[in-house]
Coordinates of C-alpha atoms in Angstrom, one line a residue:
Chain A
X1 CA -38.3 -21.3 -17.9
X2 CA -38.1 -17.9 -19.5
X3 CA -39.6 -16.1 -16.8
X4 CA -36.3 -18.4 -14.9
X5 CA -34.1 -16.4 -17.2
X6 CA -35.8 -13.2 -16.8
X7 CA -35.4 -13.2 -12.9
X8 CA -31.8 -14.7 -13.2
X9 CA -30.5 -11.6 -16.1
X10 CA -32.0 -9.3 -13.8
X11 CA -30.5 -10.6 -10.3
X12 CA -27.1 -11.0 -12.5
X13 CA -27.4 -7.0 -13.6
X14 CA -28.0 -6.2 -9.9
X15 CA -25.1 -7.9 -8.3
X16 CA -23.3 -6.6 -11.3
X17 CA -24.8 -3.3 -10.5
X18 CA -23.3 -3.6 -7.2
X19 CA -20.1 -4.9 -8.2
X20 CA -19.8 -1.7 -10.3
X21 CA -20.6 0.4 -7.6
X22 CA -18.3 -0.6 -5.3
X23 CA -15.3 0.0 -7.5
X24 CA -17.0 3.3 -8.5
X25 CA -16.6 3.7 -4.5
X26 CA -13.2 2.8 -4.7
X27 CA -11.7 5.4 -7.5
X28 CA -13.5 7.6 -5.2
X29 CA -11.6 6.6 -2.9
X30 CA -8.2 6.1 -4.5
X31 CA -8.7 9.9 -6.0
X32 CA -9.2 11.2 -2.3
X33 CA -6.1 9.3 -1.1
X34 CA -4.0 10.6 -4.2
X35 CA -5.4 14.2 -3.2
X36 CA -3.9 14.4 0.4
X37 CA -0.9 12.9 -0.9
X38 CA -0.4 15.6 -2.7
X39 CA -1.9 18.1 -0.8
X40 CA 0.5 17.0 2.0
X41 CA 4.0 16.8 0.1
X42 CA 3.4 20.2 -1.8
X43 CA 1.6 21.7 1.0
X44 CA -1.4 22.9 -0.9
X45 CA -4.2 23.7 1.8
X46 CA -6.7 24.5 -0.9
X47 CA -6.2 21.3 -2.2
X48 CA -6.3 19.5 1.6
X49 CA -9.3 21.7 2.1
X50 CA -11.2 20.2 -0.9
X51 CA -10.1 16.6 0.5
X52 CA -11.0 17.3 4.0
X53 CA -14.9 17.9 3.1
X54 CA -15.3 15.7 0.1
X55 CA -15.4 12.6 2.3
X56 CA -18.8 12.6 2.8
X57 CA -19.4 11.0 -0.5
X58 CA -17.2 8.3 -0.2
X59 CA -19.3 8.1 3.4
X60 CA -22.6 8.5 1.2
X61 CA -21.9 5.5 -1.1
X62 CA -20.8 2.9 1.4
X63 CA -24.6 3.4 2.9
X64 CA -25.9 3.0 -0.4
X65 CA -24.1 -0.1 -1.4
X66 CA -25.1 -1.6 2.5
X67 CA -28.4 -1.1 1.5
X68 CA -28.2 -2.1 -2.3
X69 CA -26.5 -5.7 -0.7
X70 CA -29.4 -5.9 1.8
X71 CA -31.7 -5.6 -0.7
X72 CA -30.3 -8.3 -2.7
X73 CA -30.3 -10.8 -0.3
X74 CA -33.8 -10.5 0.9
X75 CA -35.0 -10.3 -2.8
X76 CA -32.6 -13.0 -4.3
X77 CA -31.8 -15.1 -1.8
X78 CA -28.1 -15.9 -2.9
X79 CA -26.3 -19.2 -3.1
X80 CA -23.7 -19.7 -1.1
X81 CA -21.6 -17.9 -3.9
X82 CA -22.6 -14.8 -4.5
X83 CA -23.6 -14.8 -0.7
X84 CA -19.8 -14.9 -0.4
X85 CA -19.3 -12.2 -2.9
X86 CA -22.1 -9.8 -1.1
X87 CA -20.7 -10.9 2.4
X88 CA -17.2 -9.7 0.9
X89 CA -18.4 -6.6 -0.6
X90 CA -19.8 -5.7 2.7
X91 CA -16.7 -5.9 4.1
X92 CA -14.5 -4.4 1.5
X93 CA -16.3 -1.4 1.8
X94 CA -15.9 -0.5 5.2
X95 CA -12.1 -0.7 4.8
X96 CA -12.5 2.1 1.3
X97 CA -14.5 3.9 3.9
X98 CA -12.0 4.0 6.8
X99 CA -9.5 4.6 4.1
X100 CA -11.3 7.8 2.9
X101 CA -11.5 8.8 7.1
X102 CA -7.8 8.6 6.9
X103 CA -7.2 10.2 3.6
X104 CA -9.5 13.1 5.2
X105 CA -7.5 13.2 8.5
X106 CA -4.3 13.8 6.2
X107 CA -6.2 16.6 4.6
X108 CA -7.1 18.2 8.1
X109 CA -3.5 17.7 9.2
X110 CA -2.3 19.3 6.2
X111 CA -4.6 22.7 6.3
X112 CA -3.1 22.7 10.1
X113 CA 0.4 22.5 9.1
X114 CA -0.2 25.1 6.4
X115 CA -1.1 27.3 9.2
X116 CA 2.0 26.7 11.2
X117 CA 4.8 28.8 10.7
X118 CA 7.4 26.2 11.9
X119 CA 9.9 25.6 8.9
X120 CA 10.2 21.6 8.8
X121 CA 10.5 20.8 5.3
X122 CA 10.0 16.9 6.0
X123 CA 7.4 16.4 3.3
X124 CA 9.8 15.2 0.7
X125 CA 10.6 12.1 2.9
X126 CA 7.0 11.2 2.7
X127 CA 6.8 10.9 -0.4
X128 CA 8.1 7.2 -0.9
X129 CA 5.5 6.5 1.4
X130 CA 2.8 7.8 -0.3
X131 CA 3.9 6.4 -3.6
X132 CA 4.1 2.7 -1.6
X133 CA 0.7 3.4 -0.4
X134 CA -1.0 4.8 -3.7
X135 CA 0.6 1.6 -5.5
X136 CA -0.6 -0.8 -2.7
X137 CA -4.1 0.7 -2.9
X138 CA -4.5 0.6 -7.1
X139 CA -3.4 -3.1 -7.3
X140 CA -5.8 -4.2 -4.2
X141 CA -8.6 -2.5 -6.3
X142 CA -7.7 -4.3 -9.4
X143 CA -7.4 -7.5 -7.4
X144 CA -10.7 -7.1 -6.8
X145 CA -12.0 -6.0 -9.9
X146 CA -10.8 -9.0 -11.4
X147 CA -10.8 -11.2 -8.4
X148 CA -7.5 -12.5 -8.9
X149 CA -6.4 -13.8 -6.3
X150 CA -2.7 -14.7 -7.1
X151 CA -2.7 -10.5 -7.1
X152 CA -4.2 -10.8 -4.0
X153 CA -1.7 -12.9 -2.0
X154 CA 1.3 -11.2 -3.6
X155 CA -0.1 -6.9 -2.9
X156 CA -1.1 -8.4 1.0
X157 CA 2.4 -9.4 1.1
X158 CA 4.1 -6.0 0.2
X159 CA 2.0 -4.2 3.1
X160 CA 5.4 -5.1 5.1
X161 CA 7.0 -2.9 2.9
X162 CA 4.5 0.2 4.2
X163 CA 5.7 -0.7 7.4
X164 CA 9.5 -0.9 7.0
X165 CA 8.8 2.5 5.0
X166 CA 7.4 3.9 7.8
X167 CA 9.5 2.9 10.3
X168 CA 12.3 4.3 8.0
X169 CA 10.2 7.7 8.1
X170 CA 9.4 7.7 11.9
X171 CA 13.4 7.3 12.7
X172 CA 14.0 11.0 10.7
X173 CA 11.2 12.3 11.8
X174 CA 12.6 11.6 15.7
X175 CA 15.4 12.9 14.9
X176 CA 14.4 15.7 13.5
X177 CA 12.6 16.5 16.7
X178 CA 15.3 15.8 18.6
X179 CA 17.6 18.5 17.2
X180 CA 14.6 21.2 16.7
X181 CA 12.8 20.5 19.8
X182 CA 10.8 23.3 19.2
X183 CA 9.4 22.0 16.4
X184 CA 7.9 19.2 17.9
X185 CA 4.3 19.8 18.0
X186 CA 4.3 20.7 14.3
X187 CA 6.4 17.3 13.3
X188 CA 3.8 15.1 15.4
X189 CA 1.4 16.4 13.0
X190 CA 3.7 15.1 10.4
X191 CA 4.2 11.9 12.1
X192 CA -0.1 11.8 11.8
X193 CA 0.2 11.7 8.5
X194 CA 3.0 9.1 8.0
X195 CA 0.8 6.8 10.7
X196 CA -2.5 7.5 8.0
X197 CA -0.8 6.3 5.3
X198 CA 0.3 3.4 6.8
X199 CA -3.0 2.7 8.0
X200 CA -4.2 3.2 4.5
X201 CA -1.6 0.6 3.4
X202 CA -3.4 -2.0 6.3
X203 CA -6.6 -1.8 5.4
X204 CA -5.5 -2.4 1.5
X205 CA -4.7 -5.5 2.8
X206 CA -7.5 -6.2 4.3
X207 CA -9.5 -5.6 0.9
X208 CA -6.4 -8.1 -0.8
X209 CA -7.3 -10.7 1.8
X210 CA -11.4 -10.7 0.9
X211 CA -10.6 -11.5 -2.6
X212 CA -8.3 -14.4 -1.1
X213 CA -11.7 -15.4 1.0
X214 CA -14.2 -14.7 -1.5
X215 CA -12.5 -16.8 -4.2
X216 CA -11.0 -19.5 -2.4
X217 CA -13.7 -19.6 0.5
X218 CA -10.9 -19.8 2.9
X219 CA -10.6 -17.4 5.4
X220 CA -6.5 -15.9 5.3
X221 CA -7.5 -12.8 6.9
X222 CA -5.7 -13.9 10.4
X223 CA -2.8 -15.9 8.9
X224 CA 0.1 -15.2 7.4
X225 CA 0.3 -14.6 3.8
X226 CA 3.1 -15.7 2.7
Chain B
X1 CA -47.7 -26.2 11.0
X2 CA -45.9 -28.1 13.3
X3 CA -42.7 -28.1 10.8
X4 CA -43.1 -25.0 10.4
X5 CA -42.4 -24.1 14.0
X6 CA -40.3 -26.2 14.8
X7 CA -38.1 -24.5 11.6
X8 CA -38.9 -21.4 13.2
X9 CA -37.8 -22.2 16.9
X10 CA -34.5 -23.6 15.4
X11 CA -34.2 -20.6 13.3
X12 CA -34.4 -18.4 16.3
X13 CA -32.2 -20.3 18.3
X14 CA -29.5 -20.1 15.4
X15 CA -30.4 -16.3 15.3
X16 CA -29.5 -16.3 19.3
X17 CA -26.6 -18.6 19.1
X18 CA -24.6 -16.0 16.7
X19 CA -26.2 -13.1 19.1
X20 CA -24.7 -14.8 22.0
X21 CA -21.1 -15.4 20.2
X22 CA -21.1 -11.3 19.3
X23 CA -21.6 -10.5 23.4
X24 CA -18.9 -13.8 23.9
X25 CA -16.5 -12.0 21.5
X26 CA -17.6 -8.5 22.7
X27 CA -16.2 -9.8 26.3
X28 CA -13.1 -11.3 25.1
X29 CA -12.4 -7.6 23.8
X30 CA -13.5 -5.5 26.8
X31 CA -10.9 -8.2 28.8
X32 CA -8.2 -7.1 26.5
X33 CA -8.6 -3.9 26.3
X34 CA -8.6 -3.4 30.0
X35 CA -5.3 -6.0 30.5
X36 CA -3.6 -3.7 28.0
X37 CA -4.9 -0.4 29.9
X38 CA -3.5 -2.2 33.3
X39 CA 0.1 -3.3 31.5
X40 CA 0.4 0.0 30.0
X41 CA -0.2 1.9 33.2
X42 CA 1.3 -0.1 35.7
X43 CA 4.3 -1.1 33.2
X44 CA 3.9 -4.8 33.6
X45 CA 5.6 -6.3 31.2
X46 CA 4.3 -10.3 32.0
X47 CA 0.3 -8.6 31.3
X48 CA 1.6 -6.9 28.0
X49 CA 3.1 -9.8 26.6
X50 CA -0.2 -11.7 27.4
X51 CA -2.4 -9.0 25.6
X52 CA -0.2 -9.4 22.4
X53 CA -0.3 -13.1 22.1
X54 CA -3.8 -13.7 22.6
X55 CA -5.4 -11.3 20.0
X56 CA -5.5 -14.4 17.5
X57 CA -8.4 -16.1 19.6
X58 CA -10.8 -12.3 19.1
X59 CA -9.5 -13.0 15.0
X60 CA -10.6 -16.7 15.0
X61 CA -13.9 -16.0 17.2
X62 CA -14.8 -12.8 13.7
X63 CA -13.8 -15.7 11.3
X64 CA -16.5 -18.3 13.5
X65 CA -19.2 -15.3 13.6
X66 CA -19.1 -14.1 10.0
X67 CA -19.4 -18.0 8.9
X68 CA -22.5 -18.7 10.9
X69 CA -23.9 -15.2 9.4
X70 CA -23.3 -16.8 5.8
X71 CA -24.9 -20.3 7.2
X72 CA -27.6 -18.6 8.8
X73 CA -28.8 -16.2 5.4
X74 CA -27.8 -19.2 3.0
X75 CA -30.1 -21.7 4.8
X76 CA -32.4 -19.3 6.4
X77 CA -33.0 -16.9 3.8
X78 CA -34.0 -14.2 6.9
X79 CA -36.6 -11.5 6.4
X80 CA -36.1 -7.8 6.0
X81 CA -35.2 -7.3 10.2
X82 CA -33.0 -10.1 11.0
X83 CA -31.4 -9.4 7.9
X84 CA -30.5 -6.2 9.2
X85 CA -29.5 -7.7 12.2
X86 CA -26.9 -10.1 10.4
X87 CA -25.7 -7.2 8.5
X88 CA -25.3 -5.5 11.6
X89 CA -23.5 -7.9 13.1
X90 CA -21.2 -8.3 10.2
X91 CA -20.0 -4.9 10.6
X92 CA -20.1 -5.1 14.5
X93 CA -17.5 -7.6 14.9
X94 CA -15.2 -5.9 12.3
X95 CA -15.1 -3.2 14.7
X96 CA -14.3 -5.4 17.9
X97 CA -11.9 -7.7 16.0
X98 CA -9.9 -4.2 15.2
X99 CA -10.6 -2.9 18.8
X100 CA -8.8 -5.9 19.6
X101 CA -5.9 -5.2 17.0
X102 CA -5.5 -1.6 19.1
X103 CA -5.3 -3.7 22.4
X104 CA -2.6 -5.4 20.7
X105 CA -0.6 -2.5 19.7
X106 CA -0.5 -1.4 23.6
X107 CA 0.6 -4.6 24.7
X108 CA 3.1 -4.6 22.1
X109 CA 4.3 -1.2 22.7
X110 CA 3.9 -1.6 26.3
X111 CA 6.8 -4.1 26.3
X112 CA 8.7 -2.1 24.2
X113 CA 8.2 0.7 27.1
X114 CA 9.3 -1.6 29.8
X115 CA 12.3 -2.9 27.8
X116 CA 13.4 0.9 27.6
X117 CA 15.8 2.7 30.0
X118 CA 14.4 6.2 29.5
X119 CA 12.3 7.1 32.6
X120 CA 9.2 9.3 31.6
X121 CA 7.0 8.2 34.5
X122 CA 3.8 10.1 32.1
X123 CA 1.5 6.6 32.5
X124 CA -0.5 8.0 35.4
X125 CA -1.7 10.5 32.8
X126 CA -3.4 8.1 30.1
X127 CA -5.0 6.4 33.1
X128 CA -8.4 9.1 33.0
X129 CA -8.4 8.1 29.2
X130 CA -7.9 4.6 29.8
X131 CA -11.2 5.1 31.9
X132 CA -13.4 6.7 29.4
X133 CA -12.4 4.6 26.7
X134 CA -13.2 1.3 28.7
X135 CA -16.9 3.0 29.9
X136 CA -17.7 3.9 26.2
X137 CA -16.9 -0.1 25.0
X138 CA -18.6 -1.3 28.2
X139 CA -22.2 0.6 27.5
X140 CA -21.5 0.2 23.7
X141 CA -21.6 -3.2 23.9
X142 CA -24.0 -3.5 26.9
X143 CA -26.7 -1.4 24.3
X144 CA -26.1 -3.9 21.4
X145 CA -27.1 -6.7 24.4
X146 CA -29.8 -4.9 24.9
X147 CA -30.4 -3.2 21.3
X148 CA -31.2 0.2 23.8
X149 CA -31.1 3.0 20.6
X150 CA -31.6 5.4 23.5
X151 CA -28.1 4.7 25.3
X152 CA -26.7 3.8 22.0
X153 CA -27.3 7.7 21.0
X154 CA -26.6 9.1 24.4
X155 CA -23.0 6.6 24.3
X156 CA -21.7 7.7 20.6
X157 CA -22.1 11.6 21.9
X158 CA -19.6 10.9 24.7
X159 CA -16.7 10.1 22.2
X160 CA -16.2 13.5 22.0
X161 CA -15.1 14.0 25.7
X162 CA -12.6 10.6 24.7
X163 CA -11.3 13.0 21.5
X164 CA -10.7 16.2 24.0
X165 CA -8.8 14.5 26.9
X166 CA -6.8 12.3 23.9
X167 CA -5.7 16.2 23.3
X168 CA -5.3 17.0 26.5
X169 CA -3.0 14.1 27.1
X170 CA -1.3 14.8 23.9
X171 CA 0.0 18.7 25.2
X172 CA 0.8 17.0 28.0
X173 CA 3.5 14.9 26.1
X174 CA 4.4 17.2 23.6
X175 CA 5.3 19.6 26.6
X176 CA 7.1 16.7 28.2
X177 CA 9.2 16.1 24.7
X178 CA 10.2 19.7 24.5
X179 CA 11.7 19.4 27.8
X180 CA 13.4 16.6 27.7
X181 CA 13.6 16.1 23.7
X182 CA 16.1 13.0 24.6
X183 CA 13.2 11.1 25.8
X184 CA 11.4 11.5 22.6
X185 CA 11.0 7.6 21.1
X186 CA 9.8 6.3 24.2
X187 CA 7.4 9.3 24.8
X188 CA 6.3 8.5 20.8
X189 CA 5.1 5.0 22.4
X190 CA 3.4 6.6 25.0
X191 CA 1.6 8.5 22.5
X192 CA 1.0 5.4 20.1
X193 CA -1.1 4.0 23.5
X194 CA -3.0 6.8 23.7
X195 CA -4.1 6.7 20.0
X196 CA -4.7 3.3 20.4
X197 CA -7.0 4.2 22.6
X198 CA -8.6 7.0 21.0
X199 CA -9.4 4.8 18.5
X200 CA -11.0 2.0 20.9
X201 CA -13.2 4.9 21.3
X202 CA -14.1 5.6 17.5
X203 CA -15.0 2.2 17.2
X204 CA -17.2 1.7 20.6
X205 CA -18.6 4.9 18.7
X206 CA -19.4 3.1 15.6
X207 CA -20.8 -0.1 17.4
X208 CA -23.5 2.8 18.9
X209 CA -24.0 3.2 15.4
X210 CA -25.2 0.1 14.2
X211 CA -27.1 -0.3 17.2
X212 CA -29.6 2.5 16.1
X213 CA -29.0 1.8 12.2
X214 CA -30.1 -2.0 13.6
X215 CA -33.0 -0.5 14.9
X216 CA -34.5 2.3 13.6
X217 CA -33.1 1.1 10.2
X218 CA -31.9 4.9 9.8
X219 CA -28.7 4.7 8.5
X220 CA -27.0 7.6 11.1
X221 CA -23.5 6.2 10.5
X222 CA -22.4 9.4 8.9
X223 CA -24.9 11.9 10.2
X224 CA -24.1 14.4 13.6
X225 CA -25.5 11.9 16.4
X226 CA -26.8 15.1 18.5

């Protein structure tokens, strides 16, 4: 019986261990997305630079948690449970990963339009955006921190929001092209960016719908949320 | 003995049953990707609308596969290969369910196109892209089928040459909108399709990768494949 509750502390510190891990993976990743916000809106191409090339540890930790979860399961066994939670985890962190791809695209994007000598001045307009998105990404963390999943349903449902934003963006944007036709290869780069953070805002979503799964063992991730 | 074989046989046949539901779902998304290739090039409007409204059965077909993974390690508690293998497959479908999102998107921006008055007459150009992009997902898939680490290498090197003519298409359109900057929204949609289809590619690419993580159990998801 104590050698029971030896084997059951020590698989509860591991999956905790992982737990931990994973949101250690995602204040990576929220710092990375916070970075090429910036970067972007005040056109700082040290500061997209230093996002560009620091995704390789975000990269670096999802493979470590993969194999930390692998490991797990072969040694523990799960119940159904905490196979949930593992299977969930898996997935979470692909999204964080693909999040840090985009947040590294934005930071390549940026160091390109620092190097073009078009005068746009459209990065004040993304800013609502990126705000939307860094919000949107913080709570569907904390959602899963805590696994709440009334947080869950209720961030998934704001991701319409991202899109109406934007939508809102793209029309300015086109516009802007229109007029300064010229310009037109430098604002695409700009509409890159917009499309990144929106993408960022989808895949927060995705993580929100997990928590929905994981707690509630019922799939949501193909319905509607609301 | 006996019990023991027969758990065995109907633990393989489990194992093969999921196997067979990744290449069953891996079909459904090659046959959506190339109706939305077809609708966006030809401009048929009938295809396009098809492509959009059946992207829910490639979501409920993930749901089905990531179940039976949970099933399968639950009751079968799987050793250290076939674990890998279900992991594998976890991450594998991810990537076709959201290859079957991008199909989607071209549908739905492919009626948008149709519905439009502007005529840009550019869709002849995405077709060599179109091409590429449905040979990478056809010998990605075809190397899971066959776990072939060789092609699965040799395939994920080729998403480069999907990346260069993406940019190649891309001038093509951005000299286009200079030109005639009042066709500008509707040439944005044609370049939304050919993004969607750059990404088709990224993910084929990343199905390569599992393949080899699967079986050499080297993780090369975020390494140079060359």
């Amino acid at each position: 019986m104590e050698t029971q509750q030896h084997i059951s502390r020590q698989y509860n510190q591991e999956l905790e261990s992982v737990k931990s891990k994973v949101l250690k993976m995602g204040g990576m990743v929220e710092d990375q997305v916070e970075k090429s916000i910036s970067a972007l809106i005040e056109q700082n191409s040290e500061l997209a630079k230093e996002v560009a090339e620091s995704d390789y540890k975000i990269n670096k930790i999802e493979v470590e948690i993969d194999e930390s979860c692998a490991q797990l399961i072969a040694k523990r066994q799960p119940a159904a449970g905490d196979l949930r939670l593992i299977i969930a985890i898996i997935k979470v962190i692909t999204d964080l990963e693909r999040i840090g791809d985009e947040a590294e695209k934005i930071g390549r994007y940026t160091q390109k339009l620092t190097s073009m000598k078009d005068e746009v001045n459209m990065y004040a307009e993304l800013s609502r955006l990126g705000d939307k998105v860094i919000t949107i990404l913080r709570d569907a963390l904390d959602a899963f921190a805590r696994m709440d999943v009334e947080q869950a349903i209720r961030i998934a449902g704001t991701d319409r929001q991202i899109d109406e934003e934007f939508e809102r963006v793209s029309r300015i944007l086109v516009t802007h092209m229109m007029e300064n036709p010229r310009n037109i290869k430098t604002m695409l780069h700009v509409i890159w960016c917009a499309r990144a953070l929106e993408r960022i805002g989808d895949h927060a979503q995705n993580v929100c719908e997990y928590v929905v799964y994981l707690v509630k063992g019922q799939d949501v991730r193909h319905m509607e949320l609301e």
